[in-house]
Amino acid sequence: MTQALATTVVVASLYALLAAGYVLVYRSTRVLNLAQGDMMTLGGYFLFLLASAAPGQPALSVATAAALSALAGYFIYRLLMRPMAGHPIFAAVLVTITLGILLRAAIVLVYTDRIRHPLPLLGLANPPRRLPGGAVVSTFDLLTVGVTAALFVALFAFLRLSPLGIQMRAAGEKALLAAQRGINFQLLFALSWALAGFAGALAGILYANNVRLDPSLGVLGLKAFAVALVGGLDSLGGVIPGALLVAAVEVLSVRYGDPLLADVSPFLCLLAMLLVRPWGLFGTKEELERV
Amino acid sequence: MRRLALTGLAMLLVVASAATPALAQYRIGMSAAITGPASSTYAPTYEAYKAYFKRINDAGGINGQKVEIAYEDDRGEPQRAAANAKKLAEGSILMVNASTSATYKPFMTESEAEKIPLLFGGGVCPREAFPPASPLIFCSTSFGSKWDSRFALGFIKEQAGGKKVKVGFAAQDIPLSRIELEFAEQLAKEMGLEAIPVVVVPGNTPDFTPFAQKLKDAGADWVLSWALWHVEVGVFEALQRIGWQGNYLLYGHQQTQDELGRLKAGNLYAFGGNTLFLENLPIHAEINNVKGQTTHPAHYMAEGWVSAMVLEASLRKCGWPCPKDKLATAMAGVSVDTRGLRGGPIEWTADNHYRKSTYYKVYRWDPTKNGIASVGGWTRLEIK
Amino acid sequence: MALGGGYFKTTYASDLALVDTRLRRTALAALLVALLLLPRFTSSFVLDLVTQTALAAIGALALNLLTGLAGQVSLGHAGFIAAGAFTTAVLVEHRMPSPLLALPAAALVGAGLGVVVGVPALRLKGLYLALGTLALHHVVLYACGEFQNHWGANTGVSIPPPRLGAWVLKGTTAWYYTLAAVAGLVLILSVNLQRSRAGRAWMAIRDREIAAESVGIDVARYKVLAFVWSSALTSLAGALFAFQRAFVSVEAFGFFLAIEYIAMVIIGGLGSALGAVLGAAFVTLLPYGIDAAVGALRVPGGAEYYLFPLKFGAFGLLMAAFLIFEPQGLVGVWRRVRNWVFLWPLRYRPLRSTS
């Protein structure tokens, strides 16, 4: 049935946007940014802030919100992650968890837990659209898929073709050697965090306009990290099949199984992947010694 | 050095003066979801209480005594509510719960153990308030189990006008919502409507589309939803997005007036017990006057205001001194005129702590008038 | 630890003793007396805080065993607590509410769960292990949620106060003594485990697993043993949690609870039993401290609205601050303070002779 397929693709694109953030940060700094979901929420709230301050200007608000989120990503790296440079990786991951807590606390402090809707403030609408084959999705569903595709194409082009992107990949693989070649890997790490913030903001903006905006959207980030792991934590290419797989399992378990199982299904996928192939579908086999 | 000592002394005096012992007064404990995901539904009750009893205390109190209410935030979480219940039970003559149904059990246990009357002022009325009522459980909230479904299905049948319609049910994965809509499903079949099995939605799901899809695929002409607002509306919006053409009936919480205006959908019907502020009754103007003291808009205050009115009437009836057992007895005979906020008075008897009759009204966005309009008048159901 | 001079042990007994110097013995006796007499001098609110700290300390000590001693990072701690609490709930629903049955049952369920988690965890290390335990936490919570939905028509299970024969455990003071005693026992157990063969094996595995294996330590067995010990103790804490709160509901065991316990262990100091206790005290008392601070500052109207995000944010901030600036945690601070006090007016320990 094509509606299930359409829903799967839409859900998968949202997960892919978030997972891209995970992969970007992991590839360069080897840190799993468990605050990616909260960075998505932050992006959504930046949009709400701008839309409330200057209603009726969607392009400007979206661009500014994304830029602010990228800037936030940069500052997060500079202030929080760079001091953690010599510490064990787990401590750095814990710091990202505390970052998530801080972001969420700040949002609730300013905006309380009320559900917000930026869509009318931007002056846009979200009518349903019929696809060939009978499936019906909303306009922003289509936008999500489109933006995800565009972002991935852009990221691939950037990382493979542009000099800065190649340097980023080099710095991610072996920072020491890259530094000896004169690559300013601190700047590139900061750039990867900024890109993660940007990707998260895109996800947050699209979701806030499509469904709703409230401080607890960060739980989507936890589901998306399952996607990142399934695809391979350091593989951008693996994100898409991983996202499709996890989204398919979730949508099918809602349709044909227990809807409450849908909440847990990304984690079941994660567990299965960890037991069978811990480095994911397309990740590099890191030094995972068996006992 | 001297300045330091003087500032220290001044601060000490300030602290000491604040710590003067309270005079004898009516001591009430209230636990509400002031923050947290459910706060937009329950925090207005807390604000209404604060504003209402500030007005009363400023005017001299009830029977010459001030009303002292201790507020605790439980964020809608049962564990916090359990801690609050223990804390509030000390020294209170009454406990008020304005929070999600998940917080009910610890409060009822504590009320039973300490023999303190318990008033539900914001959340759905539990079974123990309906006849035969538990002696300590009272409820002023406009919505209640089973009676809401009875009215809702009656309304759907009336709107269907004799045609056989398929009714779908969208529940949240909390027990009260599931049980209520499973009851509604059963009742629908008895009333001659075609009922689709209940679709249960997890409260924190990011995407309501699969659940909406299930309802659309089953061919629902009407969908009834009875849950927290964001689930009710989430399923509706998802149904709209996938191009569903049926009618949606949900219970209207505090957000009704704002949300009907935001969604502007002619097929969304909200039923409830509270009159919307757009009807501009004198009591609405009165509530508008306390605007400065609340963070939520005045038109969210109806539920809490009625509850506060009931509490005031109970305390007046109890007199002074008012120990908790006397209060429980007094409450079992109280009758309150809601002055238009509800369709009729709230009257409690020894056996019925919900009300003798309950009233419902339905509102929807009328595209022809470009505004919110009521669909018919008040419907009265007698509680037996 | 020698300060200035050396304490030379002359018998095996004195070497094995937990409290070896006269100063420590006096300090311990004073502490015990203070704890015994505490209910006489403090309000029931303070007593309740100490009780909560004791309960948190049990869980923190268990986590310290796993993460601090054995180096197995676990983000699924809340799942084990939930398992213990729900075991108690299941027994209560089946009309078997006696603590004599519930506590051992919870420990057994915890141990079983530890095996279930520990065996697959052998394949994972570091980050992947943490993520695997996180995923498992969600699965355990889902199972508990399903139980709550299908077995209890209401949300959550009320747990009656535990009774042993004719005596009912009720009231702040009784709970204080009980939980303080249990926490003390778990502390002694934890310290002894650290000194035992298993403890040494765990520390070897944590520091350099390959070296440990080459020395002949059965790494697989000890890793699973770490999980079993830790989860048994944690489930025991969960059962006590259920009895003390008198109410069990799945919402209380979310991911944030696991973060709180990780914070306790990290802020306290990884690998140290004292650190776990200090961290438990810190994390438990922090919200009340903020309450007091906000109350003292008398911020005008609406404090209730931002009290929760303030506490939440302060917790995150302090955890980040400890992670960045004080990796050794409160124990590190304590050690520095203690050294400063003992060595004053000198600043450095005297050099020990090499002969």
Short mmCIF file of N, CA, C and O in Angstrom, two decimals, chain C residues 184-246:
data_model
loop_
_atom_site.label_atom_id
_atom_site.label_comp_id
_atom_site.label_asym_id
_atom_site.label_seq_id
_atom_site.Cartn_x
_atom_site.Cartn_y
_atom_site.Cartn_z
N GLY C 184 24.27 1.65 54.94
CA GLY C 184 25.52 1.32 55.59
C GLY C 184 26.00 -0.07 55.22
O GLY C 184 27.18 -0.30 54.91
N LEU C 185 25.05 -1.03 55.19
CA LEU C 185 25.42 -2.39 54.84
C LEU C 185 25.92 -2.46 53.40
O LEU C 185 26.93 -3.12 53.11
N VAL C 186 25.22 -1.77 52.51
CA VAL C 186 25.64 -1.79 51.10
C VAL C 186 27.00 -1.12 50.96
O VAL C 186 27.84 -1.54 50.15
N LEU C 187 27.25 -0.10 51.76
CA LEU C 187 28.55 0.57 51.71
C LEU C 187 29.66 -0.38 52.12
O LEU C 187 30.70 -0.48 51.46
N ILE C 188 29.41 -1.11 53.21
CA ILE C 188 30.42 -2.07 53.66
C ILE C 188 30.62 -3.15 52.59
O ILE C 188 31.76 -3.54 52.26
N LEU C 189 29.51 -3.62 52.03
CA LEU C 189 29.59 -4.62 50.97
C LEU C 189 30.41 -4.09 49.80
O LEU C 189 31.27 -4.79 49.25
N SER C 190 30.14 -2.83 49.43
CA SER C 190 30.81 -2.24 48.30
C SER C 190 32.31 -2.13 48.56
O SER C 190 33.15 -2.47 47.71
N VAL C 191 32.67 -1.65 49.74
CA VAL C 191 34.10 -1.50 50.06
C VAL C 191 34.77 -2.86 50.09
O VAL C 191 35.91 -3.03 49.62
N ASN C 192 34.09 -3.85 50.64
CA ASN C 192 34.68 -5.18 50.70
C ASN C 192 34.85 -5.81 49.33
O ASN C 192 35.84 -6.48 49.04
N LEU C 193 33.85 -5.56 48.46
CA LEU C 193 33.97 -6.07 47.10
C LEU C 193 35.18 -5.45 46.41
O LEU C 193 35.89 -6.10 45.65
N GLN C 194 35.39 -4.17 46.72
CA GLN C 194 36.52 -3.48 46.11
C GLN C 194 37.83 -4.11 46.52
O GLN C 194 38.79 -4.17 45.76
N ARG C 195 37.87 -4.58 47.79
CA ARG C 195 39.13 -5.14 48.28
C ARG C 195 39.28 -6.61 47.95
O ARG C 195 40.32 -7.18 48.15
N SER C 196 38.21 -7.19 47.42
CA SER C 196 38.25 -8.63 47.24
C SER C 196 38.91 -8.98 45.91
O SER C 196 39.30 -8.12 45.13
N ARG C 197 38.98 -10.25 45.67
CA ARG C 197 39.57 -10.72 44.41
C ARG C 197 38.78 -10.21 43.21
O ARG C 197 39.35 -9.77 42.22
N ALA C 198 37.43 -10.26 43.35
CA ALA C 198 36.60 -9.78 42.24
C ALA C 198 36.86 -8.30 41.99
O ALA C 198 36.98 -7.86 40.85
N GLY C 199 36.97 -7.55 43.07
CA GLY C 199 37.21 -6.12 42.92
C GLY C 199 38.51 -5.83 42.20
O GLY C 199 38.59 -4.98 41.32
N ARG C 200 39.55 -6.58 42.59
CA ARG C 200 40.84 -6.36 41.93
C ARG C 200 40.77 -6.76 40.46
O ARG C 200 41.33 -6.09 39.59
N ALA C 201 40.06 -7.85 40.20
CA ALA C 201 39.89 -8.26 38.81
C ALA C 201 39.17 -7.17 38.02
O ALA C 201 39.54 -6.84 36.89
N TRP C 202 38.11 -6.60 38.62
CA TRP C 202 37.35 -5.55 37.94
C TRP C 202 38.23 -4.35 37.62
O TRP C 202 38.19 -3.81 36.52
N MET C 203 39.02 -3.96 38.62
CA MET C 203 39.87 -2.79 38.38
C MET C 203 40.90 -3.08 37.30
O MET C 203 41.22 -2.21 36.49
N ALA C 204 41.37 -4.31 37.26
CA ALA C 204 42.32 -4.66 36.20
C ALA C 204 41.64 -4.60 34.84
O ALA C 204 42.21 -4.08 33.87
N ILE C 205 40.43 -5.09 34.78
CA ILE C 205 39.70 -5.07 33.50
C ILE C 205 39.44 -3.63 33.08
O ILE C 205 39.55 -3.27 31.91
N ARG C 206 39.09 -2.81 34.05
CA ARG C 206 38.81 -1.40 33.72
C ARG C 206 40.04 -0.71 33.18
O ARG C 206 39.99 0.04 32.22
N ASP C 207 41.20 -0.99 33.81
CA ASP C 207 42.37 -0.23 33.42
C ASP C 207 42.97 -0.70 32.10
O ASP C 207 43.32 0.11 31.27
N ARG C 208 43.12 -2.00 31.94
CA ARG C 208 43.72 -2.47 30.69
C ARG C 208 43.24 -3.89 30.49
O ARG C 208 43.80 -4.82 31.06
N GLU C 209 42.22 -4.03 29.68
CA GLU C 209 41.56 -5.33 29.59
C GLU C 209 42.49 -6.40 29.04
O GLU C 209 42.49 -7.53 29.51
N ILE C 210 43.26 -6.05 28.05
CA ILE C 210 44.12 -7.07 27.43
C ILE C 210 45.16 -7.55 28.43
O ILE C 210 45.44 -8.75 28.53
N ALA C 211 45.70 -6.61 29.22
CA ALA C 211 46.67 -7.00 30.23
C ALA C 211 46.03 -7.92 31.26
O ALA C 211 46.62 -8.92 31.68
N ALA C 212 44.79 -7.58 31.64
CA ALA C 212 44.09 -8.41 32.61
C ALA C 212 43.93 -9.82 32.08
O ALA C 212 44.14 -10.81 32.79
N GLU C 213 43.55 -9.91 30.81
CA GLU C 213 43.34 -11.23 30.24
C GLU C 213 44.64 -12.01 30.18
O GLU C 213 44.68 -13.21 30.45
N SER C 214 45.71 -11.29 29.86
CA SER C 214 46.98 -12.01 29.74
C SER C 214 47.51 -12.43 31.10
O SER C 214 48.34 -13.33 31.18
N VAL C 215 47.06 -11.83 32.16
CA VAL C 215 47.50 -12.23 33.49
C VAL C 215 46.70 -13.44 33.97
O VAL C 215 47.04 -14.08 34.96
N GLY C 216 45.61 -13.74 33.28
CA GLY C 216 44.87 -14.94 33.63
C GLY C 216 43.51 -14.68 34.23
O GLY C 216 42.86 -15.59 34.71
N ILE C 217 43.09 -13.43 34.21
CA ILE C 217 41.75 -13.13 34.75
C ILE C 217 40.71 -13.51 33.70
O ILE C 217 40.84 -13.18 32.52
N ASP C 218 39.67 -14.22 34.14
CA ASP C 218 38.60 -14.61 33.23
C ASP C 218 37.71 -13.40 33.00
O ASP C 218 36.76 -13.15 33.74
N VAL C 219 38.03 -12.64 31.96
CA VAL C 219 37.37 -11.34 31.76
C VAL C 219 35.87 -11.50 31.58
O VAL C 219 35.07 -10.77 32.17
N ALA C 220 35.45 -12.48 30.80
CA ALA C 220 34.01 -12.64 30.54
C ALA C 220 33.27 -12.88 31.83
O ALA C 220 32.24 -12.26 32.11
N ARG C 221 33.79 -13.80 32.63
CA ARG C 221 33.10 -14.15 33.87
C ARG C 221 32.99 -12.95 34.79
O ARG C 221 31.93 -12.68 35.36
N TYR C 222 34.09 -12.19 34.91
CA TYR C 222 34.05 -11.08 35.84
C TYR C 222 33.18 -9.94 35.34
O TYR C 222 32.56 -9.24 36.12
N LYS C 223 33.13 -9.77 34.03
CA LYS C 223 32.25 -8.72 33.50
C LYS C 223 30.80 -9.04 33.81
O LYS C 223 30.03 -8.19 34.27
N VAL C 224 30.42 -10.30 33.55
CA VAL C 224 29.03 -10.68 33.84
C VAL C 224 28.78 -10.58 35.34
O VAL C 224 27.72 -10.15 35.79
N LEU C 225 29.79 -10.97 36.13
CA LEU C 225 29.63 -10.87 37.59
C LEU C 225 29.39 -9.43 38.02
O LEU C 225 28.57 -9.17 38.90
N ALA C 226 30.10 -8.50 37.37
CA ALA C 226 29.90 -7.08 37.70
C ALA C 226 28.47 -6.68 37.42
O ALA C 226 27.81 -6.03 38.25
N PHE C 227 27.96 -7.07 36.24
CA PHE C 227 26.58 -6.74 35.91
C PHE C 227 25.62 -7.36 36.92
O PHE C 227 24.66 -6.72 37.35
N VAL C 228 25.89 -8.62 37.30
CA VAL C 228 24.96 -9.30 38.20
C VAL C 228 24.93 -8.61 39.56
O VAL C 228 23.87 -8.31 40.10
N TRP C 229 26.11 -8.36 40.13
CA TRP C 229 26.15 -7.71 41.43
C TRP C 229 25.47 -6.35 41.38
O TRP C 229 24.64 -6.01 42.23
N SER C 230 25.84 -5.60 40.34
CA SER C 230 25.32 -4.23 40.26
C SER C 230 23.80 -4.24 40.11
O SER C 230 23.09 -3.51 40.81
N SER C 231 23.29 -5.07 39.21
CA SER C 231 21.84 -5.01 38.98
C SER C 231 21.07 -5.62 40.13
O SER C 231 19.96 -5.19 40.41
N ALA C 232 21.66 -6.63 40.83
CA ALA C 232 20.95 -7.17 41.99
C ALA C 232 20.78 -6.09 43.04
O ALA C 232 19.69 -5.88 43.59
N LEU C 233 21.88 -5.37 43.33
CA LEU C 233 21.80 -4.30 44.32
C LEU C 233 20.86 -3.20 43.87
O LEU C 233 20.10 -2.64 44.67
N THR C 234 20.91 -2.88 42.57
CA THR C 234 20.04 -1.81 42.07
C THR C 234 18.58 -2.20 42.17
O THR C 234 17.74 -1.38 42.55
N SER C 235 18.26 -3.44 41.84
CA SER C 235 16.87 -3.87 41.94
C SER C 235 16.42 -3.88 43.39
O SER C 235 15.26 -3.58 43.70
N LEU C 236 17.34 -4.23 44.28
CA LEU C 236 17.02 -4.15 45.70
C LEU C 236 16.66 -2.71 46.07
O LEU C 236 15.67 -2.46 46.77
N ALA C 237 17.48 -1.77 45.55
CA ALA C 237 17.18 -0.35 45.79
C ALA C 237 15.82 -0.01 45.21
O ALA C 237 15.04 0.75 45.81
N GLY C 238 15.49 -0.58 44.05
CA GLY C 238 14.20 -0.31 43.43
C GLY C 238 13.05 -0.80 44.29
O GLY C 238 12.03 -0.14 44.43
N ALA C 239 13.22 -2.00 44.90
CA ALA C 239 12.16 -2.52 45.76
C ALA C 239 11.99 -1.63 46.98
O ALA C 239 10.86 -1.33 47.39
N LEU C 240 13.11 -1.19 47.56
CA LEU C 240 13.02 -0.28 48.71
C LEU C 240 12.34 1.02 48.30
O LEU C 240 11.54 1.58 49.05
N PHE C 241 12.68 1.49 47.12
CA PHE C 241 12.07 2.68 46.55
C PHE C 241 10.55 2.52 46.51
O PHE C 241 9.79 3.39 46.93
N ALA C 242 10.12 1.34 46.00
CA ALA C 242 8.68 1.10 45.90
C ALA C 242 8.01 1.13 47.26
O ALA C 242 6.97 1.74 47.45
N PHE C 243 8.65 0.49 48.25
CA PHE C 243 8.06 0.45 49.59
C PHE C 243 8.04 1.84 50.23
O PHE C 243 7.07 2.22 50.87
N GLN C 244 9.10 2.58 50.03
CA GLN C 244 9.19 3.87 50.70
C GLN C 244 8.23 4.88 50.11
O GLN C 244 7.60 5.65 50.83
N ARG C 245 8.11 4.90 48.76
CA ARG C 245 7.20 5.84 48.13
C ARG C 245 5.76 5.37 48.20
O ARG C 245 4.84 6.12 47.96
N ALA C 246 5.58 4.09 48.47
CA ALA C 246 4.25 3.47 48.58
C ALA C 246 3.47 3.54 47.29
O ALA C 246 2.27 3.38 47.26
#
